[in-house]
Short mmCIF file of C-alpha atoms and ligand atoms in Angstrom, two decimals:
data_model
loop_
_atom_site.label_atom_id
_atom_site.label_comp_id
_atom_site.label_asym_id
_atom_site.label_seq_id
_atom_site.Cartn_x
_atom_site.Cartn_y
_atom_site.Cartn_z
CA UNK A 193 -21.68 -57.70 -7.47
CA UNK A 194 -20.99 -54.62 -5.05
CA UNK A 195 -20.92 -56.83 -2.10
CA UNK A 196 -18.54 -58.91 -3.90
CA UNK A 197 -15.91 -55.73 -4.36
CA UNK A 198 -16.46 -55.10 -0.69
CA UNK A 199 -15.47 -57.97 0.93
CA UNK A 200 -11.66 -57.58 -0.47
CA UNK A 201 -11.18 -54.58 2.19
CA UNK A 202 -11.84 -57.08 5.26
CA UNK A 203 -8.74 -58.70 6.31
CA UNK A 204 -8.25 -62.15 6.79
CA UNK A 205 -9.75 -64.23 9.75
CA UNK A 206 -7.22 -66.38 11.78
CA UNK A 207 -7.57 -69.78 11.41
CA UNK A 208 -9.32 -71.38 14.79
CA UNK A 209 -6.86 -73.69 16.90
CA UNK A 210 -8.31 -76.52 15.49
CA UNK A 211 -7.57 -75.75 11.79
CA UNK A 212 -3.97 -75.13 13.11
CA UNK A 213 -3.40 -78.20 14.71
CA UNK A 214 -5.20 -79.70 12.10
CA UNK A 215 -2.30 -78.38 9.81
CA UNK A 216 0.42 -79.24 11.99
CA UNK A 217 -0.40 -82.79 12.38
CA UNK A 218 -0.29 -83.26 8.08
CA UNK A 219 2.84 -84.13 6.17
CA UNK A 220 4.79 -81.33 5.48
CA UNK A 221 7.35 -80.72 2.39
CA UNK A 222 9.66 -77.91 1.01
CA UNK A 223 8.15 -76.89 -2.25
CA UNK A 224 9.80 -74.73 -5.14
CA UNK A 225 6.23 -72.27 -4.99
CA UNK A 226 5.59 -72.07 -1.69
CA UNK A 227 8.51 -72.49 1.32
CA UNK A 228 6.15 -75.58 2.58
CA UNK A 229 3.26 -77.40 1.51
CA UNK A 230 0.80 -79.54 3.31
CA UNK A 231 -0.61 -82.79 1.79
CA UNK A 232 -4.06 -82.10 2.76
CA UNK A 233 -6.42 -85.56 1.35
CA UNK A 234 -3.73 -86.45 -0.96
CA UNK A 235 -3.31 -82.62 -2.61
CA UNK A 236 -0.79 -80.32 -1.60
CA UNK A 237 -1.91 -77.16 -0.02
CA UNK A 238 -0.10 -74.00 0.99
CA UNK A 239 -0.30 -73.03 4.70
CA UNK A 240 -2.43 -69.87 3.78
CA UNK A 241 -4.98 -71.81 1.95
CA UNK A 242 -5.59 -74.40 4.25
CA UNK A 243 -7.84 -72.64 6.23
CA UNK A 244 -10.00 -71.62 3.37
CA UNK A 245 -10.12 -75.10 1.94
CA UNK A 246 -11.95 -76.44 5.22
CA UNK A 247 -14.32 -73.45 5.70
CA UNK A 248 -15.39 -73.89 1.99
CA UNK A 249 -15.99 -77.79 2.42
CA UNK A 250 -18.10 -77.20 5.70
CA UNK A 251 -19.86 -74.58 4.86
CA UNK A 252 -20.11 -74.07 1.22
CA UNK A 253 -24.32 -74.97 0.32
CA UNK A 254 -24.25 -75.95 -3.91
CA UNK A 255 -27.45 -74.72 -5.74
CA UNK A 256 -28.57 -76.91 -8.54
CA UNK A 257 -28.05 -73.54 -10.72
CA UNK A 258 -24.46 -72.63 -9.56
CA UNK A 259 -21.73 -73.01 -11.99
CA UNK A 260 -18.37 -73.79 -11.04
CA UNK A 261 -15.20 -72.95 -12.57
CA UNK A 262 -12.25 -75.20 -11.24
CA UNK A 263 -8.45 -74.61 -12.22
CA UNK A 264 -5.70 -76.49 -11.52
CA UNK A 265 -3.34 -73.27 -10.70
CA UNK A 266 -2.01 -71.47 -13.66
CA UNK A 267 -4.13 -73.78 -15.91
CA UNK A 268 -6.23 -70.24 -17.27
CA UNK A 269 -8.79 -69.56 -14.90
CA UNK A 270 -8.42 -65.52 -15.96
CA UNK A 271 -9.28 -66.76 -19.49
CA UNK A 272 -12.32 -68.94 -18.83
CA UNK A 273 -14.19 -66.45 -16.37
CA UNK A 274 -14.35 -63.57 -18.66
CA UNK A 275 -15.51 -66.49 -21.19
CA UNK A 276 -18.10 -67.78 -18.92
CA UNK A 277 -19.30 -64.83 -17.77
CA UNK A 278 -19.63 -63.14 -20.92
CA UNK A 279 -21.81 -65.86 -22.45
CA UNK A 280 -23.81 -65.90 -19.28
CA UNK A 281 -24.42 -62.28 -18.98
CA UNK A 282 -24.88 -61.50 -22.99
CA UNK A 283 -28.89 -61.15 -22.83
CA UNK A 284 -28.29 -58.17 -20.30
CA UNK A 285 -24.79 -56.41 -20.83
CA UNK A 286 -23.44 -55.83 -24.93
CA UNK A 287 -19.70 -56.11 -24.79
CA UNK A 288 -19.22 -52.13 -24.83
CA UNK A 289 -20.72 -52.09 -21.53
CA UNK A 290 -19.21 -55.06 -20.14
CA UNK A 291 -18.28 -55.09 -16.87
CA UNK A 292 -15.05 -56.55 -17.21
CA UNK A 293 -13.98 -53.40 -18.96
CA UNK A 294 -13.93 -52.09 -15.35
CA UNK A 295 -13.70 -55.03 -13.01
CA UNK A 296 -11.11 -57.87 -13.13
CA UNK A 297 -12.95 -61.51 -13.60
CA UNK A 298 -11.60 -62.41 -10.45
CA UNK A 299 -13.30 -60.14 -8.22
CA UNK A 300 -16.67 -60.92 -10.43
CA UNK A 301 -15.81 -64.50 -10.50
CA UNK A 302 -13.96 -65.52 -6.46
CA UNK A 303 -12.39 -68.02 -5.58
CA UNK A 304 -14.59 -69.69 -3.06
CA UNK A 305 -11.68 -71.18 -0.54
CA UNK A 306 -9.39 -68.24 -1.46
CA UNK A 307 -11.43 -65.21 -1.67
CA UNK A 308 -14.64 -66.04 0.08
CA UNK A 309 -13.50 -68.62 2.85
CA UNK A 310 -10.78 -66.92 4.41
CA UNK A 311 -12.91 -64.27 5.67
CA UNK A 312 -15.53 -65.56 7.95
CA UNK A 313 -17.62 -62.30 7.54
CA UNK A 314 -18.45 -63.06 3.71
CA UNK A 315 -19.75 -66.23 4.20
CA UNK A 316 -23.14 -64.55 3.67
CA UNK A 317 -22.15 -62.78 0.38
CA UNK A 318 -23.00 -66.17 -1.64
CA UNK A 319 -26.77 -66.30 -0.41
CA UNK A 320 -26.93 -62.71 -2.24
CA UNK A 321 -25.78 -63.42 -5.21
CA UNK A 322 -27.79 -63.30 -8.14
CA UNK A 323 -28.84 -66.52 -9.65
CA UNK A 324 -27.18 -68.62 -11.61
CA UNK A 325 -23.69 -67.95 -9.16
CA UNK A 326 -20.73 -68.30 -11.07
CA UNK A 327 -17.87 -69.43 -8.44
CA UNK A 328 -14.24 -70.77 -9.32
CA UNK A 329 -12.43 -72.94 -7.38
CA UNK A 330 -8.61 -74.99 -7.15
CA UNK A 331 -9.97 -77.27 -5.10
CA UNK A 332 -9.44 -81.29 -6.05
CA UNK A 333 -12.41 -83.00 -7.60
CA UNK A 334 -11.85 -85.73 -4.74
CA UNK A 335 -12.19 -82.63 -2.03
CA UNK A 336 -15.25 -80.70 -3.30
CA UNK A 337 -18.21 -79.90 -0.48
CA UNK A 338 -20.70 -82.97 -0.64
CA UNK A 339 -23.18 -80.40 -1.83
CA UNK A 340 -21.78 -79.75 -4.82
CA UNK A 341 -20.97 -83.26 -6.24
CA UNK A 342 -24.65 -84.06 -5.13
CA UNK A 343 -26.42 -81.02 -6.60
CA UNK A 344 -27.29 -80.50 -10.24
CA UNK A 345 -24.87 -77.67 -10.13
CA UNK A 346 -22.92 -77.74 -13.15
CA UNK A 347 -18.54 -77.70 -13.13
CA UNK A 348 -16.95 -76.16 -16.37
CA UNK A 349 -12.96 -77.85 -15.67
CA UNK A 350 -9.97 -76.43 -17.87
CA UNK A 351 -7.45 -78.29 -18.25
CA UNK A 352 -3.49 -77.41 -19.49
CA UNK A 353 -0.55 -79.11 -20.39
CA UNK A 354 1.45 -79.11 -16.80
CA UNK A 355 4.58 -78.30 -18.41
CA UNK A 356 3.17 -74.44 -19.01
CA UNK A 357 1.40 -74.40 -16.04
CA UNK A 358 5.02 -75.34 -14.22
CA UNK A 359 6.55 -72.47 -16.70
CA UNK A 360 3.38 -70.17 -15.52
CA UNK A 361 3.46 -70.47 -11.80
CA UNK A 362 6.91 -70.22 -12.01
CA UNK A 363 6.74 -66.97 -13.48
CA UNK A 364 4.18 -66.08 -11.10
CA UNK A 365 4.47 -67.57 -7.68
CA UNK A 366 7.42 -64.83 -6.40
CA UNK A 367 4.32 -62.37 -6.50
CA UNK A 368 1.99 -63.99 -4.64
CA UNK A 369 3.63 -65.80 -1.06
CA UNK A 370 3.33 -64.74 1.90
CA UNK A 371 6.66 -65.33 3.25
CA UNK A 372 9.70 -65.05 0.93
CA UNK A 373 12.16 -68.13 0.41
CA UNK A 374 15.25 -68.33 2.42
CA UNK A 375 16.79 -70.11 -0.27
CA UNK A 376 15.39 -69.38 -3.79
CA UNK A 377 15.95 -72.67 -6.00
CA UNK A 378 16.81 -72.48 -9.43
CA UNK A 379 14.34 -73.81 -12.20
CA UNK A 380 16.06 -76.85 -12.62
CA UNK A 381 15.66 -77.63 -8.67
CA UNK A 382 12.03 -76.44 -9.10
CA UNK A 383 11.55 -78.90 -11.88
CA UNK A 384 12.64 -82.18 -9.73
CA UNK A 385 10.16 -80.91 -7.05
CA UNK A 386 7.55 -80.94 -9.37
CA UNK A 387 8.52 -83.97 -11.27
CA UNK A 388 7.54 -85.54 -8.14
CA UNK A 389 4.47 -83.58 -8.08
CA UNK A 390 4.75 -81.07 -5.57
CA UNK A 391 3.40 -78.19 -6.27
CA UNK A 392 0.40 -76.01 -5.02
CA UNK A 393 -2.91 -78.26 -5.35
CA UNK A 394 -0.97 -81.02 -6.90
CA UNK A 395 0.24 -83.35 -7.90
CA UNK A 396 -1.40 -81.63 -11.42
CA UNK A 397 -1.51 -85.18 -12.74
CA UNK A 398 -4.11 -86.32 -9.77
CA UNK A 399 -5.71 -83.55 -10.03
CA UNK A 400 -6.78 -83.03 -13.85
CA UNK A 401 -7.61 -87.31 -14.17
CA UNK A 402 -9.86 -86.63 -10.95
CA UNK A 403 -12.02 -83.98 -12.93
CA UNK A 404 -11.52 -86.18 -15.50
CA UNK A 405 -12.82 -89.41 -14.81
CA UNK A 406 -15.66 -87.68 -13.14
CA UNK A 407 -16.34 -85.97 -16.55
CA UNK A 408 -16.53 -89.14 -18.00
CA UNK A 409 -19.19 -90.59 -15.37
CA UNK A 410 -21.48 -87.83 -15.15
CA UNK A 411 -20.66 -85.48 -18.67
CA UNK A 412 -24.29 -83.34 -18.38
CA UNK A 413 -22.39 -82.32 -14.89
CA UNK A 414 -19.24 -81.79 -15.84
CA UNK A 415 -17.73 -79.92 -18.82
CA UNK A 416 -13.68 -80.99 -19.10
CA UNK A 417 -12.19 -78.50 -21.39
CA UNK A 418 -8.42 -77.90 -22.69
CA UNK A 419 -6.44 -75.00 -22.91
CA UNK A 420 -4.50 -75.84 -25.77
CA UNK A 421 -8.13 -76.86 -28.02
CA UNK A 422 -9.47 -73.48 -26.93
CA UNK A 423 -6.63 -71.84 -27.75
CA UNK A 424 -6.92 -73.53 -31.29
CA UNK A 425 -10.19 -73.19 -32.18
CA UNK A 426 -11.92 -70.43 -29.18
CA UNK A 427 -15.12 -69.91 -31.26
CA UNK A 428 -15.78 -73.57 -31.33
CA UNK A 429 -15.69 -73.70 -27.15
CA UNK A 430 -17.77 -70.66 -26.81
CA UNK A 431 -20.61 -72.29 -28.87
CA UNK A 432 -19.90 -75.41 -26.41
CA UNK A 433 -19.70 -73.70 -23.31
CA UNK A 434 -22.63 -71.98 -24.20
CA UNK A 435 -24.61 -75.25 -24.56
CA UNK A 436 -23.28 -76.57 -21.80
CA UNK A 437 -24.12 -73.97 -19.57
CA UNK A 438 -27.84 -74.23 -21.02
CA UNK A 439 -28.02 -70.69 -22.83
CA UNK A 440 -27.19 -71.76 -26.19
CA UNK A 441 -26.44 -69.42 -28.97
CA UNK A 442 -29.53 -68.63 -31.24
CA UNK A 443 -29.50 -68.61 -35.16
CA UNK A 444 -29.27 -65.54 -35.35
CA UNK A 445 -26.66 -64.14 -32.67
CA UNK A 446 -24.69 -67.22 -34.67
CA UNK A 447 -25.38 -65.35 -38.21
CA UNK A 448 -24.41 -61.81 -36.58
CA UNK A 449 -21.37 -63.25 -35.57
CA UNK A 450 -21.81 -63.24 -31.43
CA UNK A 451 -19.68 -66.31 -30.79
CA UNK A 452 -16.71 -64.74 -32.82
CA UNK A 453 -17.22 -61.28 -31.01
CA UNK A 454 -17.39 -62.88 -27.75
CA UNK A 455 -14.22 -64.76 -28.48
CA UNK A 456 -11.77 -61.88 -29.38
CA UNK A 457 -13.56 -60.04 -26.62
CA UNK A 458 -11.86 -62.60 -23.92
CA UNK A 459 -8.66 -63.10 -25.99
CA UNK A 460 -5.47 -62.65 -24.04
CA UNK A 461 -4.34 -59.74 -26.49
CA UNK A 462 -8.18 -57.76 -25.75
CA UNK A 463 -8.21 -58.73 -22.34
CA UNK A 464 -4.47 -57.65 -21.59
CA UNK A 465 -4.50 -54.43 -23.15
CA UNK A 466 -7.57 -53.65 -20.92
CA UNK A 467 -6.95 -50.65 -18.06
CA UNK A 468 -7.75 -52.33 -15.59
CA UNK A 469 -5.93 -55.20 -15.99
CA UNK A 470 -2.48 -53.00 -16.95
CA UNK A 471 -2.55 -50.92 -13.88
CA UNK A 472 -5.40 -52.29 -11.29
CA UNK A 473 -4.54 -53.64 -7.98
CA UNK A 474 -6.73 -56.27 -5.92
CA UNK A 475 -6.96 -54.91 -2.13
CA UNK A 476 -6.37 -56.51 0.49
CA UNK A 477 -3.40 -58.83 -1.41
CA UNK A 478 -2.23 -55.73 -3.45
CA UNK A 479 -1.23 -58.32 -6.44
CA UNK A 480 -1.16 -56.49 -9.47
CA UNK A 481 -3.69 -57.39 -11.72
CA UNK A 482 -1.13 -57.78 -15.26
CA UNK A 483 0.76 -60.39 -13.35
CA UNK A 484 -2.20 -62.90 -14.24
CA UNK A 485 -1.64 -62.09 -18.40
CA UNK A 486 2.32 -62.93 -19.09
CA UNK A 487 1.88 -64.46 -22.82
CA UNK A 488 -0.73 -67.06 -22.65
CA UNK A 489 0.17 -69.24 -25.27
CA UNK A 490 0.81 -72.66 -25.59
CA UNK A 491 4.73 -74.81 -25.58
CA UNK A 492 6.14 -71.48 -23.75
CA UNK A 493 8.04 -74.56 -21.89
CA UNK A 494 10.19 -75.15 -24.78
CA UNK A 495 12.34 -71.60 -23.86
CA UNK A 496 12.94 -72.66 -20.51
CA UNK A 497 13.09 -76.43 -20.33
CA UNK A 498 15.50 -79.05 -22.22
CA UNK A 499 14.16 -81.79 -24.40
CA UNK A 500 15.16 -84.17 -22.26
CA UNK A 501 13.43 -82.76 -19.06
CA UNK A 502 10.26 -82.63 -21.22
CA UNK A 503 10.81 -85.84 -22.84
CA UNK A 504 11.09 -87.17 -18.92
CA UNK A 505 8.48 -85.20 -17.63
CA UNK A 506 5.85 -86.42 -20.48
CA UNK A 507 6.50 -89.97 -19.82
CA UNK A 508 5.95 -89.44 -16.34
CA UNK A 509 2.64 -87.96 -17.47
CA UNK A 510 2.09 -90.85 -19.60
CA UNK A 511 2.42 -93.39 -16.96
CA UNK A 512 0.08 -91.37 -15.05
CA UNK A 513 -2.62 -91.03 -17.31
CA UNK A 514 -2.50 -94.27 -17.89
CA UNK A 515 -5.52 -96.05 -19.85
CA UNK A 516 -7.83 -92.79 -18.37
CA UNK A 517 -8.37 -91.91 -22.16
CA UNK A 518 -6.95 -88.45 -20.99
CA UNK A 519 -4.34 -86.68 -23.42
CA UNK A 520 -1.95 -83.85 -23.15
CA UNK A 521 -0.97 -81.67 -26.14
CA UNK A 522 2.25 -80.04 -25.65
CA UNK A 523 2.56 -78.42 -28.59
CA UNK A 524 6.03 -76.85 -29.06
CA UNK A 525 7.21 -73.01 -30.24
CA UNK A 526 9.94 -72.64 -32.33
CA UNK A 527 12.81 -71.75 -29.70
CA UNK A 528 13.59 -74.59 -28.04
CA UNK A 529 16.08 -74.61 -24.88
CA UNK A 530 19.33 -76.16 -25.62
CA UNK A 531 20.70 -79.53 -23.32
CA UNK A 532 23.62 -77.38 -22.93
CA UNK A 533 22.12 -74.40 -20.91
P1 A3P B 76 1.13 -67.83 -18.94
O1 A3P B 76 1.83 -67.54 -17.66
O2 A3P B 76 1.62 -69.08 -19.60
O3 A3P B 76 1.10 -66.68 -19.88
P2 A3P B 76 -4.62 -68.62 -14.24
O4 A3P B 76 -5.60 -67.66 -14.80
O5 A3P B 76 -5.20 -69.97 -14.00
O6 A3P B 76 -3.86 -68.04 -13.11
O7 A3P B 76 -3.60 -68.88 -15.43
C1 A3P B 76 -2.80 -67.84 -15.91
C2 A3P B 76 -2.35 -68.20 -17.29
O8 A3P B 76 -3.43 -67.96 -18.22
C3 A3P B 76 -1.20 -67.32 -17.73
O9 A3P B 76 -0.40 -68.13 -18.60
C4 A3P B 76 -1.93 -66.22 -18.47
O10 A3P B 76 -1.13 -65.48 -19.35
C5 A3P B 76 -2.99 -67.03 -19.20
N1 A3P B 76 -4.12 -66.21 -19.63
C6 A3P B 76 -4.73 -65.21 -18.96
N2 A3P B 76 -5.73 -64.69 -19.70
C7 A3P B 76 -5.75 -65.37 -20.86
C8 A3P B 76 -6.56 -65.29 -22.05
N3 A3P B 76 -7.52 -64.40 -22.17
N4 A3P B 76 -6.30 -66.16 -23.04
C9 A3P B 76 -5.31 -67.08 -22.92
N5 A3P B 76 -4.51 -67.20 -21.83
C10 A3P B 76 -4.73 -66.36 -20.82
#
């Protein structure tokens, strides 16, 4: 994991002129998150992505063992790595000794076209990882390296109702671009963008019925998961994640009450309180670390957005699903924005 930590103090390798003309030649919109995204094989990308995204599908070699964490943005990626690689790691670290009482689950868990890709000099960090590698990506299903849809490597998707993601990344995207906005749109302006599904790695609808539909076709591969049914019943998706990921819970870790420990470990109260996640920084980017935990529950949209932008933006979500099978839960909190606002 060292060699992880130390590739955050190289900077970032320039894109080669290729990659930039590639980017220049690709449609191009204003977005609400970024000042411009790219529609890169039918997914919007920001500019300082783009590089990353190519490196990772040219290079990026799938083991059958790897397992791979993929987010739509915002959808709780900082909630299923701790998950995943607490169950994974249980045999050899107890919870008191965790290393995620120390390290954020980011920097044990990087994002491969992010984190690893953008830095040609890491490349090699993957082949010295120990085995299985636990990797998380944004990346569209439809966009993946060949090697992993063609490997037995196994792809752990969570999924979250797109009107808190859109409340989450608006919350969080001001911290995170590289260049600020000349003109900074109001939420309302931010909602038509997204309505029409731009947004970083979207449109979110494409991108959750592409994980899926695959998760239909080829379920021992894929495990589709929902933020909202975790957040409902967490124990329950431990035990499944833990079957999934072929390192089941025994009898008796079940009778001592492992999966229950495991989930308050990784809940969003445990894990915000933490040290390192209240005052740690992640060098090079300098983010702060608490800017990933805001509240991390589920209808936060109803404080920000009117019924009838919700109503509008769940049909639109209906037409897009379509007959997939694929359902949203948007539950709804108590405070609800007023039309009038
Ligand atoms: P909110 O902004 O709605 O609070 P990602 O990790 O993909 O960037 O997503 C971040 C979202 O996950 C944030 O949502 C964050 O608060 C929430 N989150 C982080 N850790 C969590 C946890 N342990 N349990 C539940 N939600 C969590």
């Amino acid at each position: 994991m060292e060699k992880l930590l130390e590739f955050q103090n190289l900077g970032k390798d320039q894109p080669s002129k290729e990659d930039q003309e590639l980017l220049l030649s690709l449609p191009r919109v204003k977005s609400w998150d970024y000042p411009f995204l790219y529609q890169y094989q039918g997914f919007w990308l920001p500019s300082q992505f783009f590089h990353g995204v190519i490196n990772f599908q040219k290079h990026f070699q799938a083991k059958d063992s790897d397992i791979i964490l993929a987010t739509f943005p915002k959808s709780g990626a900082t909630w299923l790595k701790p998950l995943v690689f607490t169950i994974m790691n249980r045999a050899s670290s107890t919870l008191e000794h965790s290393p995620l009482l120390s390290t954020f689950s980011h920097n044990l868990i990087p994002f491969l076209e992010i984190m690893i890709y953008t830095r040609y000099k890491t490349f090699s960090i993957l082949d010295d990882l120990p085995t299985p590698r636990i990797l998380a990506t944004h990346v569209a299903y439809t966009s993946l390296p060949p090697s992993i849809i063609n490997s037995n490597c196994r792809i752990v998707y969570l999924c979250r109702n797109p009107l808190d993601v859109f409340i989450s990344h608006w919350h969080f995207s001001p911290s995170v671009r590289d260049v600020p906005m000349e003109t900074p749109l109001s939420l309302d302006e931010a909602f038509e963008i997204c309505c029409q599904g731009v947004q970083s790695f979207g449109p979110v609808w494409d991108h959750e019925l592409g994980y899926w539909n695959a998760s239909l076709e080829k379920s021992h591969k894929i495990l589709f998961l929902k933020f909202e049914d975790m957040k409902e019943n967490t124990a329950f998706h431990v035990k499944k994640l833990a079957d999934f990921l072929g390192c089941p819970f025994t009898e008796e870790e079940e009778t001592q009450g492992v999966i229950q420990e495991i989930s308050k470990f990784c809940s969003f109260e445990n894990m915000k309180k933490l040290q390192v996640h209240q005052t740690g920084i992640q060098a090079p980017t300098g983010l702060q670390n608490k800017i990933f935990f805001r509240n991390g529950k589920v209808g936060d949209w109803t404080n920000h957005l009117t019924p009838s932008m919700s109503e509008r933006f769940q049909k639109l979500m209906e037409e897009k699903l379509g007959e997939s099978g694929l359902m949203m839960t948007f539950s709804q909190s108590s405070e609800v924005r007023k039309e009038t606002e």
